[in-house]
mmCIF file of C-alpha atoms in Angstrom:
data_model
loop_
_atom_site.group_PDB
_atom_site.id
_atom_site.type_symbol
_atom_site.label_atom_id
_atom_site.label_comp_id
_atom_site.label_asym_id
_atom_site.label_seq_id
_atom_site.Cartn_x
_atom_site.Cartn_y
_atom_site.Cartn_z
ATOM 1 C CA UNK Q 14 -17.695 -2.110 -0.867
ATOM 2 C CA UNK Q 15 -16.252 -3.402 2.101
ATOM 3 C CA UNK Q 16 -12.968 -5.963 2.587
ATOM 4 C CA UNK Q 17 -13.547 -9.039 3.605
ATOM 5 C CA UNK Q 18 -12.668 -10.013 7.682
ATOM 6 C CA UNK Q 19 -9.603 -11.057 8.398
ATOM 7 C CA UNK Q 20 -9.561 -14.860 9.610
ATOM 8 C CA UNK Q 21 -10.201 -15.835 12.966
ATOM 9 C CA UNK Q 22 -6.657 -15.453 15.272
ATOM 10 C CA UNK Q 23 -8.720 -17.342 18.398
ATOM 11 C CA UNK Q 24 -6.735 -20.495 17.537
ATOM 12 C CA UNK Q 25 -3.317 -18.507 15.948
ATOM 13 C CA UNK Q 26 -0.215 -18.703 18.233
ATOM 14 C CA UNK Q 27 1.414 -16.462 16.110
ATOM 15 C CA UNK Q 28 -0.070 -12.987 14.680
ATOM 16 C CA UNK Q 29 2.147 -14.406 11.332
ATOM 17 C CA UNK Q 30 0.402 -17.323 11.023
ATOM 18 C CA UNK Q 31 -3.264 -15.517 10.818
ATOM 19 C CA UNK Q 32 -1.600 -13.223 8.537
ATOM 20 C CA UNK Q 33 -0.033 -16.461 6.171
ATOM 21 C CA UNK Q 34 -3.764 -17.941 5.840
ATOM 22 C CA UNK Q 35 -5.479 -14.479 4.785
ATOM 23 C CA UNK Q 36 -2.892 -13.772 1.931
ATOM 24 C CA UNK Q 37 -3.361 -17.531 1.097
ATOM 25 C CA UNK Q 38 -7.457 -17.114 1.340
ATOM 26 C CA UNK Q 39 -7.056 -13.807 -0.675
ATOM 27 C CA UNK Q 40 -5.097 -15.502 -3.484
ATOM 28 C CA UNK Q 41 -7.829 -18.070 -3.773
ATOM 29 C CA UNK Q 42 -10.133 -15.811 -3.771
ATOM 30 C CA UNK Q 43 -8.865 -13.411 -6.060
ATOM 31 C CA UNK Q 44 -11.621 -12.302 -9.022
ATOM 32 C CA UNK Q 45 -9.896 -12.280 -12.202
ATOM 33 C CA UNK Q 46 -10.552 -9.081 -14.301
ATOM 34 C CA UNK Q 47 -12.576 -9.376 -17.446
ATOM 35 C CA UNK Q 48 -10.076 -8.018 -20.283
ATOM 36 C CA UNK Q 49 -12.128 -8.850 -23.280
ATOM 37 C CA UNK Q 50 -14.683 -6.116 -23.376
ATOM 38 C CA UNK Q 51 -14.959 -2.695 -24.973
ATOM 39 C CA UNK Q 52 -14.354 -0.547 -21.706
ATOM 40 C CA UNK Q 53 -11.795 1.957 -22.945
ATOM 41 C CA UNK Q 54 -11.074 4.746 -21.421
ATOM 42 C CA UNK Q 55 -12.343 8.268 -23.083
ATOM 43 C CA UNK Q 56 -9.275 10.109 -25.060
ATOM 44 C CA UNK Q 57 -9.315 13.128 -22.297
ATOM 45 C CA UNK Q 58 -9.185 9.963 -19.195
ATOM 46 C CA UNK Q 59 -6.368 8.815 -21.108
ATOM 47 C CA UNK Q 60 -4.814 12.108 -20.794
ATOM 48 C CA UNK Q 61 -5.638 12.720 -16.873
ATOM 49 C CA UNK Q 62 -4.712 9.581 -15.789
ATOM 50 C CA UNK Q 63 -1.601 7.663 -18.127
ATOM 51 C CA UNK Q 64 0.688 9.196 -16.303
ATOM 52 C CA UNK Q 65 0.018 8.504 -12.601
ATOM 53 C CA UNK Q 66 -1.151 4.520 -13.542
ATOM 54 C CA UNK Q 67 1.991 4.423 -15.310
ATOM 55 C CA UNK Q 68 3.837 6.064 -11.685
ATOM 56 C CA UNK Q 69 2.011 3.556 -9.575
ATOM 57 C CA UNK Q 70 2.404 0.561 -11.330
ATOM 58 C CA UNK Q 71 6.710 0.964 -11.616
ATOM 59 C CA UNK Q 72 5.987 1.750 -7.647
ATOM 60 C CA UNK Q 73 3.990 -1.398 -6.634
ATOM 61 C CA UNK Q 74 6.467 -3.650 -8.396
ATOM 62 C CA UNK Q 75 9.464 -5.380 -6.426
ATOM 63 C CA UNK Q 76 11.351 -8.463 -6.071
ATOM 64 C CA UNK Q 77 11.083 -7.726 -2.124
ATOM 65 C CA UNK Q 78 14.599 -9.629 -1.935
ATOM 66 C CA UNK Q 79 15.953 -6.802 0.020
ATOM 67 C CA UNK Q 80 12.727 -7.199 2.508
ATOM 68 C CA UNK Q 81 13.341 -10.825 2.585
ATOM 69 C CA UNK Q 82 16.734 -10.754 3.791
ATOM 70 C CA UNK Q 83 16.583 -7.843 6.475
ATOM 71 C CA UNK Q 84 13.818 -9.855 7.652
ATOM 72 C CA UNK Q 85 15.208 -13.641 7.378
ATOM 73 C CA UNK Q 86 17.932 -11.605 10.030
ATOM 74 C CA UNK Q 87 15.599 -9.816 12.403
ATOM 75 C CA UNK Q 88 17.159 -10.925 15.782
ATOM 76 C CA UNK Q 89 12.976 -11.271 16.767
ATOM 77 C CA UNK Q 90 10.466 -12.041 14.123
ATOM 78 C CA UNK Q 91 12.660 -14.661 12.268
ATOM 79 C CA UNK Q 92 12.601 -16.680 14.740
ATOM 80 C CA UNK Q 93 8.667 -17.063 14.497
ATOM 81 C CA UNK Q 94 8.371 -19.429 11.478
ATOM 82 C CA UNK Q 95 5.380 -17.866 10.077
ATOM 83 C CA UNK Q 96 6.740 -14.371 9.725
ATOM 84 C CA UNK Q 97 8.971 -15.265 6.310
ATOM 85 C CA UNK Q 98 5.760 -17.460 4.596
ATOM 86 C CA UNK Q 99 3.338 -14.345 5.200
ATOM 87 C CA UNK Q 100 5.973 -11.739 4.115
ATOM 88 C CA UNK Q 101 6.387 -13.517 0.871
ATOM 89 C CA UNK Q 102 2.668 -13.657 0.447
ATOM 90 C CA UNK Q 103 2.393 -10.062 1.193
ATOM 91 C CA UNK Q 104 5.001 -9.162 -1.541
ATOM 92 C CA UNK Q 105 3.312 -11.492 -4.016
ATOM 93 C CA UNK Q 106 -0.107 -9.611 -3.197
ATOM 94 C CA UNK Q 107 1.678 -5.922 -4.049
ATOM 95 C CA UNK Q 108 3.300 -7.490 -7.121
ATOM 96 C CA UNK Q 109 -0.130 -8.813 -8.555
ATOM 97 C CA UNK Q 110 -1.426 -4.933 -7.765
ATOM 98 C CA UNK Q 111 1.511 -4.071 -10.261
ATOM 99 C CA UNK Q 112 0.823 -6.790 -13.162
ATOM 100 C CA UNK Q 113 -2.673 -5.852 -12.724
ATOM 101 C CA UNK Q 114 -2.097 -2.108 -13.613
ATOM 102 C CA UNK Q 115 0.218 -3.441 -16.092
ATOM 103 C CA UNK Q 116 -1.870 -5.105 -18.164
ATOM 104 C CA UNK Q 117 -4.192 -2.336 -18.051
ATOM 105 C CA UNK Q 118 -1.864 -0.262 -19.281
ATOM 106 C CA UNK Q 119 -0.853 -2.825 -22.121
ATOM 107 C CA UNK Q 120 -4.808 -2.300 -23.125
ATOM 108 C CA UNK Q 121 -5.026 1.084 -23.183
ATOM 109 C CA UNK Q 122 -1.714 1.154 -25.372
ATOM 110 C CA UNK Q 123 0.045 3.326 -22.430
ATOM 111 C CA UNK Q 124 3.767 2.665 -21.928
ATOM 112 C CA UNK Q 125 4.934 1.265 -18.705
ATOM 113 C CA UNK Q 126 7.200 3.329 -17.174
ATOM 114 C CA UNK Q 127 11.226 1.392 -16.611
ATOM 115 C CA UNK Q 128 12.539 3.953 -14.050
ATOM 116 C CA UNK Q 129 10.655 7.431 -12.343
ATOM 117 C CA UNK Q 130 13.402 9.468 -10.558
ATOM 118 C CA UNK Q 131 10.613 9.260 -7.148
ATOM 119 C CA UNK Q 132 10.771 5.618 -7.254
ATOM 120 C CA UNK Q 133 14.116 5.185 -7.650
ATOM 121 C CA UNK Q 134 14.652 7.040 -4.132
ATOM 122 C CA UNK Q 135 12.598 5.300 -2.373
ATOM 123 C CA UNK Q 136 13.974 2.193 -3.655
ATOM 124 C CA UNK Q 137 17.216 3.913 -2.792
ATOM 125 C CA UNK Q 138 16.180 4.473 0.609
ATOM 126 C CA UNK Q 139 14.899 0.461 1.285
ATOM 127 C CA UNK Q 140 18.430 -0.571 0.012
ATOM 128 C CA UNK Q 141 20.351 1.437 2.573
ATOM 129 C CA UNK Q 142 17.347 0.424 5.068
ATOM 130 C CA UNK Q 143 17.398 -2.079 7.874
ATOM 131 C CA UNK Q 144 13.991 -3.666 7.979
ATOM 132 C CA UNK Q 145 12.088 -1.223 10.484
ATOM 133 C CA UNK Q 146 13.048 1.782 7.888
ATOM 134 C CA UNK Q 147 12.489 -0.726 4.798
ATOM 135 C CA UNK Q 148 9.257 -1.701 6.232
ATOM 136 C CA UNK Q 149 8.240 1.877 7.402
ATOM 137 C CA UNK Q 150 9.533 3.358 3.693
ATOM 138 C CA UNK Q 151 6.783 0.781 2.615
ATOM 139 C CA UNK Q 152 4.320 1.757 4.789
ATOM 140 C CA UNK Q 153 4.468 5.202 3.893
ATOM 141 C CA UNK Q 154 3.835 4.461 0.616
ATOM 142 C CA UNK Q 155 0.452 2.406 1.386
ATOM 143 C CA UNK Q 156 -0.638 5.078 3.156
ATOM 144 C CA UNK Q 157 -0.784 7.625 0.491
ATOM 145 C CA UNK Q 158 -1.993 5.002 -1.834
ATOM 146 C CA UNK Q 159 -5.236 4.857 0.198
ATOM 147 C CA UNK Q 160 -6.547 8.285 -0.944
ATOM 148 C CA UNK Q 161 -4.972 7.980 -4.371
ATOM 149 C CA UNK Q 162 -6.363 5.219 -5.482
ATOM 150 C CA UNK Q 163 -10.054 6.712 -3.906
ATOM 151 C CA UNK Q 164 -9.732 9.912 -6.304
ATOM 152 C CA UNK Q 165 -8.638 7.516 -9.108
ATOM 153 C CA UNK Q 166 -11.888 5.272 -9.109
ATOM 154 C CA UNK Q 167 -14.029 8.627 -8.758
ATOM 155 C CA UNK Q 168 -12.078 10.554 -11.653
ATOM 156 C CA UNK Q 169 -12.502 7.721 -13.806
ATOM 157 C CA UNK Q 170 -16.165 6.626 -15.831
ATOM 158 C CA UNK Q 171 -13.426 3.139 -16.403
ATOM 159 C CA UNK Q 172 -15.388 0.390 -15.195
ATOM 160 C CA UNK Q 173 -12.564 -1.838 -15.243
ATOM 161 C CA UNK Q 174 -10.323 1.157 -14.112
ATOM 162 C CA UNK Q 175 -12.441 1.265 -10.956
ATOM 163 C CA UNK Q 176 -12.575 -2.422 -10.281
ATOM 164 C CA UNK Q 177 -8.894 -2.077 -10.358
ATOM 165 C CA UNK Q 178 -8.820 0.287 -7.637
ATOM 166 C CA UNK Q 179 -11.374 -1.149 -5.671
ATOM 167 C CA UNK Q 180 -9.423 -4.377 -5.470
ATOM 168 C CA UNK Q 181 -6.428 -2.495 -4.459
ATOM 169 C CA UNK Q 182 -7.910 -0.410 -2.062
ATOM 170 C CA UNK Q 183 -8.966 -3.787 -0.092
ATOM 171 C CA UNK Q 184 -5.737 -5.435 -0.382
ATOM 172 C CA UNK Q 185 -4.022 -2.074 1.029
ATOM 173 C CA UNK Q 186 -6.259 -1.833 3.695
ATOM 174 C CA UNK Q 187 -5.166 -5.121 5.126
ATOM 175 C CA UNK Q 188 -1.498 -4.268 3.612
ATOM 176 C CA UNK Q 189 -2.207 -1.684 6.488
ATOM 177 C CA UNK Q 190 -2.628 -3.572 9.669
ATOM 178 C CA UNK Q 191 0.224 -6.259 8.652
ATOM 179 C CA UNK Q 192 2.669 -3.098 8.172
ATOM 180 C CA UNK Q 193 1.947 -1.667 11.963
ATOM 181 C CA UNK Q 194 1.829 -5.592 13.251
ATOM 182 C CA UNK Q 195 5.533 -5.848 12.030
ATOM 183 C CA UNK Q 196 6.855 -2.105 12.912
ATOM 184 C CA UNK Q 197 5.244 -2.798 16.353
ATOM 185 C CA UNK Q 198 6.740 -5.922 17.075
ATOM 186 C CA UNK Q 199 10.154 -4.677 15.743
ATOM 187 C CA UNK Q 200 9.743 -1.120 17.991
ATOM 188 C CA UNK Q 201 8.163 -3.325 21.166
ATOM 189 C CA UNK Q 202 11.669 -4.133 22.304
ATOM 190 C CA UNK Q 203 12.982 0.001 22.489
ATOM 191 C CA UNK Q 204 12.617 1.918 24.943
ATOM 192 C CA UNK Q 205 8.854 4.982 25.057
ATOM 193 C CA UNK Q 206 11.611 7.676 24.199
ATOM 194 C CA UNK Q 207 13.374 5.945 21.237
ATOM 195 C CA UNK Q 208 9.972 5.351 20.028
ATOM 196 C CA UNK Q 209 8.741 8.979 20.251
ATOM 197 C CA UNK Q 210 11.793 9.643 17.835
ATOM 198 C CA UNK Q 211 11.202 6.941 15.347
ATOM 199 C CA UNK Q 212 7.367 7.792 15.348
ATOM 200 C CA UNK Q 213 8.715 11.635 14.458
ATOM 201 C CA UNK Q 214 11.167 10.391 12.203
ATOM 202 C CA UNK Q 215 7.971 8.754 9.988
ATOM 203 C CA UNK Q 216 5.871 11.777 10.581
ATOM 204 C CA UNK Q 217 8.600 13.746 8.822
ATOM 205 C CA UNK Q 218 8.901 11.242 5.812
ATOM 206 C CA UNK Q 219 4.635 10.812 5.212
ATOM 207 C CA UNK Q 220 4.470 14.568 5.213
ATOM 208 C CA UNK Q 221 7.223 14.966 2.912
ATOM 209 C CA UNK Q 222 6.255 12.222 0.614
ATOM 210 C CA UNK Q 223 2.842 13.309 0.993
ATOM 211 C CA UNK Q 224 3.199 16.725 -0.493
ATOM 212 C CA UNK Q 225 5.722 15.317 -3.605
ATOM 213 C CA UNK Q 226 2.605 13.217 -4.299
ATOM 214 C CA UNK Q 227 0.014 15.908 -4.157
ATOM 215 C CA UNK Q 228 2.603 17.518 -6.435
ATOM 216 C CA UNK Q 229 3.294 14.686 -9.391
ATOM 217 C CA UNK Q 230 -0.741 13.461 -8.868
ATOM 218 C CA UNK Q 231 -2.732 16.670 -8.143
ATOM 219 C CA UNK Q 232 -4.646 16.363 -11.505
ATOM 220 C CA UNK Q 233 -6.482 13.420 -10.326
ATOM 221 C CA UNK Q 234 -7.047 14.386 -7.230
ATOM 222 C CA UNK Q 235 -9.210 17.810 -8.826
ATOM 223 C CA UNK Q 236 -10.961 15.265 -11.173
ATOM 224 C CA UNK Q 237 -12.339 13.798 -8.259
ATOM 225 C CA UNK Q 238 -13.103 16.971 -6.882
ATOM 226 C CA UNK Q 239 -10.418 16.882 -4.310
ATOM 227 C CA UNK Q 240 -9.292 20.068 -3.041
ATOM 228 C CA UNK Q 241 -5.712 19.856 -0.955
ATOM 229 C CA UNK Q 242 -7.087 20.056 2.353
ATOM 230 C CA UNK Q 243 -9.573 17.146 1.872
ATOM 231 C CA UNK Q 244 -6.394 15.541 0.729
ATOM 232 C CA UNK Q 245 -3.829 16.113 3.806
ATOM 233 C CA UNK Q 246 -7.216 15.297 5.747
ATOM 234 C CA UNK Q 247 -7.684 11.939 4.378
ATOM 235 C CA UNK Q 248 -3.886 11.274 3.925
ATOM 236 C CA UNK Q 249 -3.202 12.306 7.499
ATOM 237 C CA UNK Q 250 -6.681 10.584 9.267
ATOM 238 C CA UNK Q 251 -5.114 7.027 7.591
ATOM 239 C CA UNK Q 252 -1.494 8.006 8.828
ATOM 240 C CA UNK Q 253 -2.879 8.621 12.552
ATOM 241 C CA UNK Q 254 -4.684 5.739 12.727
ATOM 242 C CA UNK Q 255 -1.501 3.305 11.446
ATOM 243 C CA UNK Q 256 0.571 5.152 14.028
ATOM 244 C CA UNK Q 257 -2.044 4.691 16.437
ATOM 245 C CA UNK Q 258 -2.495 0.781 15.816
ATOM 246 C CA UNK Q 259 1.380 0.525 15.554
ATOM 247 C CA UNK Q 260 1.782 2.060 19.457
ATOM 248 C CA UNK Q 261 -1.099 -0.710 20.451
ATOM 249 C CA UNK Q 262 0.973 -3.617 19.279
ATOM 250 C CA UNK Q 263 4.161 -1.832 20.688
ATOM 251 C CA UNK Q 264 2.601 -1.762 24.045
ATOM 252 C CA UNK Q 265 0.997 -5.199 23.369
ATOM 253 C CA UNK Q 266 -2.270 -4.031 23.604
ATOM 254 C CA UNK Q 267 -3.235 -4.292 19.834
ATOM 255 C CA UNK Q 268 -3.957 -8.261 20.597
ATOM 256 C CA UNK Q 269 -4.297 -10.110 17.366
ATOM 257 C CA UNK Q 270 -8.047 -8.631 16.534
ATOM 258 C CA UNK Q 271 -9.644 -9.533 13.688
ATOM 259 C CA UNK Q 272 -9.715 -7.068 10.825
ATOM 260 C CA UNK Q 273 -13.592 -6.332 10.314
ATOM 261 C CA UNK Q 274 -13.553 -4.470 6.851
ATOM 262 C CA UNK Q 275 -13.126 -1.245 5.815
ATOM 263 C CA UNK Q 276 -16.039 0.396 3.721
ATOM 264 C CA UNK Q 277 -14.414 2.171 0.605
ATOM 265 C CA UNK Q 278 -17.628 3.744 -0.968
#
């Protein structure tokens, strides 16, 4: 499958306002889920996979209040009047990923989760957070949902359980680029060395939170026949290249290209 192109920026004179009309163009576009079928999932999915669904869906869900004020602040970007409108979008986006798994867990007659002691430091950490460590806490998390959500389509016969991640794997894909566009604008002001420490400082955090997720989700990842170093392979490849796009828009070289799709099969 691959995610649709990001709308035209020729005409954009703000990378914010390109972002605004793709979140609005994805929400419009957005296939709604068939629920009424007989897809279940088998009794040994159920098993495998309750557990991290129920993880993922407590982590995609947030107000994003927290976000919305460090960001309504920002000495820079809130003074481009399309930053706030896309932001909200974006949020909105991640909390459909979160209702989505939600419901599916309401099918299946799986619990939701009300509190994980993982999430609750991360959320921790965005709290104390201004909004380059809120938004790179965020980012971090996107990251390693890429190759997560990958083994959970292939470990899973679940149509609907793969559409699910399919969908999500687009939206985060795009999540992505909008993540670096922000922590590059917010870094473009700071001197090459202060960067070189805050891109060290978020190597240290995605390896760390990297290897707690191997840890809580490594069942998956074998049921999709994903050893650990295919894992830190695929983790770390998506990693690099967000630190690499995040440099371009620091040194204003990253433009404000289109996105041209990402193929996820």
């Amino acid at each position: 499958m691959i995610c649709p192109p990001l709308l035209s920026p020729a005409s954009a004179a703000s990378p914010y306002e390109v972002w605004y009309r793709h979140f609005l163009a994805q929400r419009a576009a957005a296939c709604a889920f068939s629920w009424d079928d007989c897809d279940r999932l088998s009794a040994a999915e159920r098993r495998l996979v309750a557990r991290s669904v129920q993880q993922f869906q407590l982590g995609e869900w947030a107000r994003g209040r927290g976000l919305v004020r460090r960001a309504s602040s920002h000495p820079a970007l809130a003074t481009d009047s399309w930053f706030l409108p896309a932001l909200k979008l974006f949020i909105a986006e991640e909390q459909e990923h979160s209702t989505i798994l939600g419901r599916f867990l309401d099918r299946e007659r799986i619990p939701r989760l009300t509190n994980h002691w993982l999430d609750a430091v991360f959320r921790r950490l965005r709290k104390l957070a201004g909004l380059e460590l809120c938004a790179t806490v965020l980012v971090t998390a996107e990251v390693l949902a890429i190759p997560f959500y990958q083994a959970l389509r292939d470990a899973t016969r679940s149509q609907r359980l793969r559409a699910i991640c399919i969908r999500i794997l687009c939206d985060e894909a795009t999540h992505l680029r909008f993540q670096a566009t922000t922590l590059g604008l917010v870094r473009r002001p700071i001197g090459k060395r202060a960067r070189v420490v805050r891109g060290l400082g978020h190597t240290i955090l995605f390896r760390g939170t990297a290897w707690l997720l191997w840890q809580q989700h490594r069942s998956v990842f074998r049921a999709a026949g994903w050893d650990i170093r295919r894992y830190w392979r695929e983790a770390g490849g998506e990693f690099a290249r967000l630190e690499v796009r995040i440099l371009q828009i620091c040194s204003d070289r990253g433009g404000l290209d289109s996105f041209d799709g990402r193929r996820l099969d």
